[in-house]
Tab-separated table of C-alpha atoms in Angstrom:
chain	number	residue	atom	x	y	z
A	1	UNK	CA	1.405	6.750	26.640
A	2	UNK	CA	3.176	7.442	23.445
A	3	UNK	CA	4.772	10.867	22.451
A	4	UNK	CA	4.279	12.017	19.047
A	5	UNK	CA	6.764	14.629	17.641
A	6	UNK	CA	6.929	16.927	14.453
A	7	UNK	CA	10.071	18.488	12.779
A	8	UNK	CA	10.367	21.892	13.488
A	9	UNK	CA	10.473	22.534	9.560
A	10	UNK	CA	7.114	21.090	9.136
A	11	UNK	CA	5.475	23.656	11.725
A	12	UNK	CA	7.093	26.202	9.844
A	13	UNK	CA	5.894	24.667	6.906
A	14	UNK	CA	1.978	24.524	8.314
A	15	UNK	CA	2.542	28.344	8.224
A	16	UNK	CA	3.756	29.129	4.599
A	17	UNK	CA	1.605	26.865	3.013
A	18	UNK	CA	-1.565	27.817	5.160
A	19	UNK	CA	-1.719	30.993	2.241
A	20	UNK	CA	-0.520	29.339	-0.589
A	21	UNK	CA	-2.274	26.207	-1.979
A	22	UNK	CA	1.265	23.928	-1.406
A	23	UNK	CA	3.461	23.061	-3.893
A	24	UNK	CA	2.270	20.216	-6.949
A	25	UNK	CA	3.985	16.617	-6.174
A	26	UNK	CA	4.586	15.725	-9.442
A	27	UNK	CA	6.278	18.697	-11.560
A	28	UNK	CA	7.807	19.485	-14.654
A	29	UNK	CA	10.798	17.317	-13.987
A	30	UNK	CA	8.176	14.332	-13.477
A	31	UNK	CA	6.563	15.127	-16.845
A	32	UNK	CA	10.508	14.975	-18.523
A	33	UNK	CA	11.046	11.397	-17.246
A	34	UNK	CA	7.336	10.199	-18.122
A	35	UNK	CA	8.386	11.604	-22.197
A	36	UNK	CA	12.229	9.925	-21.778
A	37	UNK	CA	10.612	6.535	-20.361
A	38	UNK	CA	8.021	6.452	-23.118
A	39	UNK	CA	10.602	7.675	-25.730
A	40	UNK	CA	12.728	4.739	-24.245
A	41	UNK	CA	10.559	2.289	-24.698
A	42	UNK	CA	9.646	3.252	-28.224
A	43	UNK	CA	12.688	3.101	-29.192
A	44	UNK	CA	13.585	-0.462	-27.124
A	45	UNK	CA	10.461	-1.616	-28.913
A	46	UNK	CA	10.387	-0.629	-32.393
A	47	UNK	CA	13.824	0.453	-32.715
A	48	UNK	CA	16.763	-1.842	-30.950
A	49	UNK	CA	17.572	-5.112	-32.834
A	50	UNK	CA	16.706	-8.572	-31.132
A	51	UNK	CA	20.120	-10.253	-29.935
A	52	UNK	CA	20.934	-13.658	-32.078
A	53	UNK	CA	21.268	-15.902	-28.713
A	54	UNK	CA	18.760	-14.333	-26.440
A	55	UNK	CA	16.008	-13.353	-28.778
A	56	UNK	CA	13.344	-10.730	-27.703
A	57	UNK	CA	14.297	-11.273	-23.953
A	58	UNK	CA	17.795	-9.899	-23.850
A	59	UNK	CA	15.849	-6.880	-24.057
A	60	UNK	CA	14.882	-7.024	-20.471
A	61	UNK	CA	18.638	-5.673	-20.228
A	62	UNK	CA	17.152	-1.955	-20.792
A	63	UNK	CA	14.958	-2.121	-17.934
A	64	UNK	CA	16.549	-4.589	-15.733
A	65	UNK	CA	19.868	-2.669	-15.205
A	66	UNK	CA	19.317	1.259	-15.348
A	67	UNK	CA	16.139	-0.228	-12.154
A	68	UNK	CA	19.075	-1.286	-10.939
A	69	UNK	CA	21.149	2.158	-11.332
A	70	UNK	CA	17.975	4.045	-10.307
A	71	UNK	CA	18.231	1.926	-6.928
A	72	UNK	CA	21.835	2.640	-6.459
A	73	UNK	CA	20.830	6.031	-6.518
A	74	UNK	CA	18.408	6.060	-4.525
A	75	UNK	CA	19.854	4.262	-2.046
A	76	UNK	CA	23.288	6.645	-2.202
A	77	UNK	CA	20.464	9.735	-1.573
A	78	UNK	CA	19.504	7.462	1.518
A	79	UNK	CA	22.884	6.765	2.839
A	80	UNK	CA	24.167	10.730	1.803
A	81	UNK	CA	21.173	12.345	3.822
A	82	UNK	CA	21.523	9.832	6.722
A	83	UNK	CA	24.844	11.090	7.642
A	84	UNK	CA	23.951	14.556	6.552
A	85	UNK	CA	21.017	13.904	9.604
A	86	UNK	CA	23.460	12.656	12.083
A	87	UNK	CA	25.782	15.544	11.389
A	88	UNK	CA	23.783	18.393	11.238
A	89	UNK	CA	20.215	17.015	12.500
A	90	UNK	CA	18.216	18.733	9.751
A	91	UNK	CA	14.874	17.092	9.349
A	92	UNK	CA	14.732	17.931	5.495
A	93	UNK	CA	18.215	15.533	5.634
A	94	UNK	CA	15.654	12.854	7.594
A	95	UNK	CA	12.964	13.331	4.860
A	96	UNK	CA	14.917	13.091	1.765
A	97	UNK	CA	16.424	9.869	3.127
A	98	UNK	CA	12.868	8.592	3.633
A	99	UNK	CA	11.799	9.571	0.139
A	100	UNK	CA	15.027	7.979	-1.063
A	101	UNK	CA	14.090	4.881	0.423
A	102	UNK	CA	10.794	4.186	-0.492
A	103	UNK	CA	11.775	5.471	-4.047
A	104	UNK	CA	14.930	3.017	-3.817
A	105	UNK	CA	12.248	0.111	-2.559
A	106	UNK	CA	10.110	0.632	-5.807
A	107	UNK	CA	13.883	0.607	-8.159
A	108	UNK	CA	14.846	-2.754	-6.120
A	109	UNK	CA	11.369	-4.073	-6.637
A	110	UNK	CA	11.458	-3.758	-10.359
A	111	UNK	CA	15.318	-5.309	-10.538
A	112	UNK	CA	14.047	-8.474	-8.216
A	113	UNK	CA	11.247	-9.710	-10.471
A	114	UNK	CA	12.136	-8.059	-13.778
A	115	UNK	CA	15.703	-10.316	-13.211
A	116	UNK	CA	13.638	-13.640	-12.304
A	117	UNK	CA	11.802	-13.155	-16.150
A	118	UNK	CA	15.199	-12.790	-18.217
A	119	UNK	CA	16.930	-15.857	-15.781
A	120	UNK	CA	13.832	-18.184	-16.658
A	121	UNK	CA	13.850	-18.469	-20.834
A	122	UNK	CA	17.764	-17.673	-20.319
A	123	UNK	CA	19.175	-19.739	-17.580
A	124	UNK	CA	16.090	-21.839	-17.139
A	125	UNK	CA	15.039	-20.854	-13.719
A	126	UNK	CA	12.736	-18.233	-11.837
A	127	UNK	CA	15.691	-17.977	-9.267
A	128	UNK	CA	18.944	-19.164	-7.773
A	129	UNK	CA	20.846	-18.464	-4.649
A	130	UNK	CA	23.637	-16.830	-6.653
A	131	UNK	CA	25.743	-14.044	-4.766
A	132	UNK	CA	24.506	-11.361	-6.102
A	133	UNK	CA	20.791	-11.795	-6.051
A	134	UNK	CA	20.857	-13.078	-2.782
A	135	UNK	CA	22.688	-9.900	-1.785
A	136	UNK	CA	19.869	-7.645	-3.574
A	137	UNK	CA	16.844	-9.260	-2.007
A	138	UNK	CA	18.757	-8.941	1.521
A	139	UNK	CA	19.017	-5.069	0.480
A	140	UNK	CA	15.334	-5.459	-0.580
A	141	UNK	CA	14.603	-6.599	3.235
A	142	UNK	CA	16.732	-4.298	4.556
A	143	UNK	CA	14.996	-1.307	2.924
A	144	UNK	CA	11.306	-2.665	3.766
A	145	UNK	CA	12.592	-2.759	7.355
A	146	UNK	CA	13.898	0.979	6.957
A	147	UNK	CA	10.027	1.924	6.182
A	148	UNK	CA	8.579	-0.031	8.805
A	149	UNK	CA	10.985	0.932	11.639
A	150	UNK	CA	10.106	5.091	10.167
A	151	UNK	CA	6.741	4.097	10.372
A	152	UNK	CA	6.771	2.102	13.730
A	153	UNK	CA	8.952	4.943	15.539
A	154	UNK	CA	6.513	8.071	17.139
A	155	UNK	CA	9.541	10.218	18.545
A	156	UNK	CA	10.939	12.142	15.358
A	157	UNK	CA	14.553	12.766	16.690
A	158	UNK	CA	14.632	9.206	17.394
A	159	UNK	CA	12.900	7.857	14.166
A	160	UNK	CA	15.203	9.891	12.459
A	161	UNK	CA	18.482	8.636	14.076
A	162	UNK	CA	17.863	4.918	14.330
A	163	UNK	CA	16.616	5.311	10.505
A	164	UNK	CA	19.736	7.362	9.711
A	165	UNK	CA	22.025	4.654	10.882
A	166	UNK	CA	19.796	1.317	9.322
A	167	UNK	CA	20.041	3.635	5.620
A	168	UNK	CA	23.657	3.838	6.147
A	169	UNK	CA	23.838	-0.346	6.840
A	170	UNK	CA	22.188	-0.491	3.749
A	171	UNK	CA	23.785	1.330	1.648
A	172	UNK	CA	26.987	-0.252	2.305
A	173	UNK	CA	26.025	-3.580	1.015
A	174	UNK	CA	25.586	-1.847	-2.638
A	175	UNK	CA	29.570	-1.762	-3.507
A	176	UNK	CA	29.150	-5.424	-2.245
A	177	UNK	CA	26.738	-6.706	-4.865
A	178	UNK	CA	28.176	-4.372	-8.063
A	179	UNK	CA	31.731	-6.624	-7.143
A	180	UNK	CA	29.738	-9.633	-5.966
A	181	UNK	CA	30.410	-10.966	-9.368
A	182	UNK	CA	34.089	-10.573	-9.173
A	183	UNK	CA	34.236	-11.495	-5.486
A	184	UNK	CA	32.136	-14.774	-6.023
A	185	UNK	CA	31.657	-17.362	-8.337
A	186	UNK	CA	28.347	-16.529	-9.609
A	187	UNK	CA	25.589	-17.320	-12.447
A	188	UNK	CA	24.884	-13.683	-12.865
A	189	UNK	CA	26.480	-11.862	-15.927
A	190	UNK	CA	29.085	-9.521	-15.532
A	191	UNK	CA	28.581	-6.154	-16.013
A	192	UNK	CA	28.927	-5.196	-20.016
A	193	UNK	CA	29.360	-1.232	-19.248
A	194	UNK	CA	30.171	-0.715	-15.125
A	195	UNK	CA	33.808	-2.271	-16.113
A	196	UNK	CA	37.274	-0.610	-16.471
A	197	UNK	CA	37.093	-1.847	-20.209
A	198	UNK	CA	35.252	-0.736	-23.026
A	199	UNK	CA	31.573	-1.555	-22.802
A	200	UNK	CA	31.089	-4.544	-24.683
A	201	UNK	CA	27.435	-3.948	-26.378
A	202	UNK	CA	27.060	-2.979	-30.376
A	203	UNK	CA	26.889	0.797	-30.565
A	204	UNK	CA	22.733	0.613	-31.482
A	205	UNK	CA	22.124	-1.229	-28.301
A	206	UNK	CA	24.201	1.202	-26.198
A	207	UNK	CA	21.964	4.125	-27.219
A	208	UNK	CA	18.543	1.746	-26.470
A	209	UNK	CA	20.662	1.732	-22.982
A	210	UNK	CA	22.194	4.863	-21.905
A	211	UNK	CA	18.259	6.443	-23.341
A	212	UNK	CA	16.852	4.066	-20.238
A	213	UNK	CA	18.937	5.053	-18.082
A	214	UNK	CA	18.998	8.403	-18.578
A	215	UNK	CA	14.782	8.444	-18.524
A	216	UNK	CA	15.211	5.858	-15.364
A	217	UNK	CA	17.075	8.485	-13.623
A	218	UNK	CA	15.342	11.373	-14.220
A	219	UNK	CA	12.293	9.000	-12.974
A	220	UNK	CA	14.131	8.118	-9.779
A	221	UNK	CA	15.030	11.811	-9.232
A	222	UNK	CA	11.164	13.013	-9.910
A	223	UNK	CA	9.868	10.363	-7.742
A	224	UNK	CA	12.076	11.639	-4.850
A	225	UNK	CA	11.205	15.058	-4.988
A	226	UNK	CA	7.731	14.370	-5.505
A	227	UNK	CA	7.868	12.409	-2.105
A	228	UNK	CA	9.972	14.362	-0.014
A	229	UNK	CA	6.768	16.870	-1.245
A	230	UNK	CA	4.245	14.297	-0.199
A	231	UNK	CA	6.503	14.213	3.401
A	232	UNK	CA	6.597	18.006	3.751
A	233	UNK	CA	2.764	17.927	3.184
A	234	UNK	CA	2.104	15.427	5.402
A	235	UNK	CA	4.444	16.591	8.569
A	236	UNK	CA	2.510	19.453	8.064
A	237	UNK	CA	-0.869	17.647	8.740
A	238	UNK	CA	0.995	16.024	12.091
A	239	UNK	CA	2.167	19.186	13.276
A	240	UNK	CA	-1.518	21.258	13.014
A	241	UNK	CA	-3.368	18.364	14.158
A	242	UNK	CA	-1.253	18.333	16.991
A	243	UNK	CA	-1.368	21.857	17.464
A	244	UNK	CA	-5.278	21.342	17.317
A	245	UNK	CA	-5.191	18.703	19.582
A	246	UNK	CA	-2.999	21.311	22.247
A	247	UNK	CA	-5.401	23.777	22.326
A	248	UNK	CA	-8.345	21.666	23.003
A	249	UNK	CA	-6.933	19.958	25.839
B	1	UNK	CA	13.211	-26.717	-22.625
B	2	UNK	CA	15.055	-23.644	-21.411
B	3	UNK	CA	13.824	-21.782	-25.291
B	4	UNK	CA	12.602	-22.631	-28.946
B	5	UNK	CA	14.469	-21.887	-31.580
B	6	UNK	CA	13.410	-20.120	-34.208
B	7	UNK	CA	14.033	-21.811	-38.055
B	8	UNK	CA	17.318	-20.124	-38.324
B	9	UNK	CA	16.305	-16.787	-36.341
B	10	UNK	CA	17.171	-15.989	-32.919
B	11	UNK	CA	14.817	-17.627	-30.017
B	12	UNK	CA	11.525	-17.122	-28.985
B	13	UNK	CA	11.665	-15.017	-25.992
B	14	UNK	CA	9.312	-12.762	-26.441
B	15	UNK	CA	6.511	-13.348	-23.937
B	16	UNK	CA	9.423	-12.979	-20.788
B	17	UNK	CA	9.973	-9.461	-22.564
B	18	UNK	CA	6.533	-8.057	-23.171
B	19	UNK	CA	5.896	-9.184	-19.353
B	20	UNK	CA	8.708	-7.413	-18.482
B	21	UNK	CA	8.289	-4.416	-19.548
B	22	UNK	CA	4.342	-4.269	-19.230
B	23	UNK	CA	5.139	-5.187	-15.336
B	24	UNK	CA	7.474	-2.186	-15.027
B	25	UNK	CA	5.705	0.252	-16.425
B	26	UNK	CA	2.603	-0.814	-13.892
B	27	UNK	CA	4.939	-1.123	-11.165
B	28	UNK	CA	6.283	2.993	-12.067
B	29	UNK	CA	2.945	4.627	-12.855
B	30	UNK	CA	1.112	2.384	-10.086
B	31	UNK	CA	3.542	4.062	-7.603
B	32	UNK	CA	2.914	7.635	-8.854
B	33	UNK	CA	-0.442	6.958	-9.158
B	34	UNK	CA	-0.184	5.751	-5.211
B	35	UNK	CA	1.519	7.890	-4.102
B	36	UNK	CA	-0.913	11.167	-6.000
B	37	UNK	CA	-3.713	9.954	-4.142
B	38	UNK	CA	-1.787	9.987	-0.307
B	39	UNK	CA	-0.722	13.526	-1.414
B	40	UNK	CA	-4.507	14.370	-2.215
B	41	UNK	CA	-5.636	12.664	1.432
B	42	UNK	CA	-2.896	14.668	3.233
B	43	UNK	CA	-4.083	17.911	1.477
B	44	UNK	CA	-7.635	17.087	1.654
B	45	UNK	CA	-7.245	16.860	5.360
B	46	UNK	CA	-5.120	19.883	5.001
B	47	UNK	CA	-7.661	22.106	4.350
B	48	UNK	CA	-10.695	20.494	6.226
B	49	UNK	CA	-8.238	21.094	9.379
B	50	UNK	CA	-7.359	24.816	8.611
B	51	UNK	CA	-11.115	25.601	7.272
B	52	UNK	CA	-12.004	24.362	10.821
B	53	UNK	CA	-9.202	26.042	12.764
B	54	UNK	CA	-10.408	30.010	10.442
B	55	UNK	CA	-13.758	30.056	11.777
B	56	UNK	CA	-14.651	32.382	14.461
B	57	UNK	CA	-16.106	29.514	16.570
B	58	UNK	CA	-12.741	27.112	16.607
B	59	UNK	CA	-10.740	26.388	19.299
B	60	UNK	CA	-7.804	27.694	17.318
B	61	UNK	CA	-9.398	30.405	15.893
B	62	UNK	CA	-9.892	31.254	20.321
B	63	UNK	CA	-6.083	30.637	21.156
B	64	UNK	CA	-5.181	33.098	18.320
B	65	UNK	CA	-7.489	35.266	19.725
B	66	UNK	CA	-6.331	34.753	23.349
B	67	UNK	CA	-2.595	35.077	21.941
């Protein structure tokens, strides 16, 4: 017989949203990234000069890296609210890390086969066993593991802690594959604005960048709330069909 | 042949880039779009489930009653 348990902040939850009609997923914060990310593209588009060795597909730099950022982030709100959990045990710790993780999956998912289209007209292959994109898809594993073990664990306190600790695992490999390139000797370019010396990009392309990046953010950070919404919601389902199912038995 | 040169110009990499960024933006707004429709199933049930558990009749509507 399996137990199934609900956070005590989704009960409460069942109660204060019972009168209201809940709170939107996707709010004004979602609508901002959706205008930056369309604004960045525009201007990646029509605006940012081709590079004279690369051509058209150097351009796969403005989404390729701030996915990458996006995922760091992510992944630091995983590892941040894991420990948070363990410390304090606050399930709104437990569902932020969730929504940080599937967010972070979606960011990592982007970087792995956005990556594999600049590498084949550039380097000539799909992929190679290079440090750091071996390192990345092992994070990539690591973080569809982190959703199936939430999803394959009933007990909340427990889904919660052995989550906590796997998102904190995780996380640690992501100082690993920024210095993977220093540590190793890899194919994969070094980074051109991550570095202690000045970012090495013409001033026009560094705009097309930091304008992705800041949109990709923004993204990341609307995606997470809208989830940890979507999580809220749905605890809230758990814990009144469970309270249904008490009173009929 | 790992590109094609253009006569002079940069190369032709232009398909790998329109991909890209066409496969992004799917890969964003599919997710969104994903993850709009589980909120609308959770609140959907949502409201079935506390429709059910106002009327007079329910078992819940009973336990309140008995509280």
């Amino acid at each position: 017989m399996t137990s199934v348990s609900v956070p005590d902040d989704a009960r409460s939850a069942t109660q204060t949203t019972r009168a209201a009609s809940g709170p939107v997923l996707f709010d004004w914060l979602f609508v901002v990234a959706v205008v930056g990310m369309i604004a960045a593209y525009v201007r990646a588009i029509f605006f940012t000069p081709i590079e004279a060795l690369q051509g058209a597909a150097q351009k796969i730099y403005y989404v390729h890296v701030p996915a990458a950022l996006s995922a760091y982030i992510a992944l630091g709100v995983v590892a941040l609210m894991s420990i948070v959990y363990l410390w304090l045990h606050d399930e709104r710790a437990d569902r932020l890390a969730e929504s940080g993780g599937e967010v972070g999956l979606l960011f990592l998912t982007a970087v792995l086969t956005t990556g594999p289209l600049w590498g084949k007209p550039i380097w000539g292959t799909w992929w190679t066993w290079d440090a750091r994109l071996t390192l990345t898809l092992f994070l990539w594993f690591l973080m569809a593991g982190y959703l199936v073990l939430r999803g394959a664990v009933d007990d909340a306190a427990m889904r919660a802690r052995y989550s906590a600790v796997l998102g904190i695992l995780a996380a640690l490999l992501i100082p690993f594959i920024h210095l993977s390139v220093y540590l190793f000797n890899t194919l994969h370019p070094k980074p051109i604005l991550l570095k202690p010396e000045r970012p090495s990009m013409p001033n026009e392309m560094l705009v097309t960048f930091l304008g992705f990046f800041a949109a990709c953010s923004v993204l990341c950070i609307a995606l997470i709330r809208a989830r940890y919404r979507y999580g809220l919601e749905r605890d809230a389902l758990r814990a009144l069909e469970l309270d249904e199912g008490d009173v009929s038995e | 042949m790992m590109m094609q040169m253009g006569a002079g110009g940069p190369p032709d990499t232009s398909t790998y880039y329109h991909i890209a960024y066409a496969w992004a933006a799917i890969l964003y707004t599919g997710y969104s779009l994903l993850l709009w429709s589980r909120g609308r199933r959770v609140r959907a049930r949502l409201r079935a489930l506390r429709g059910r558990s106002a009327s007079p009749g329910s078992a819940g509507a009973a336990a309140r009653r008995g509280a």
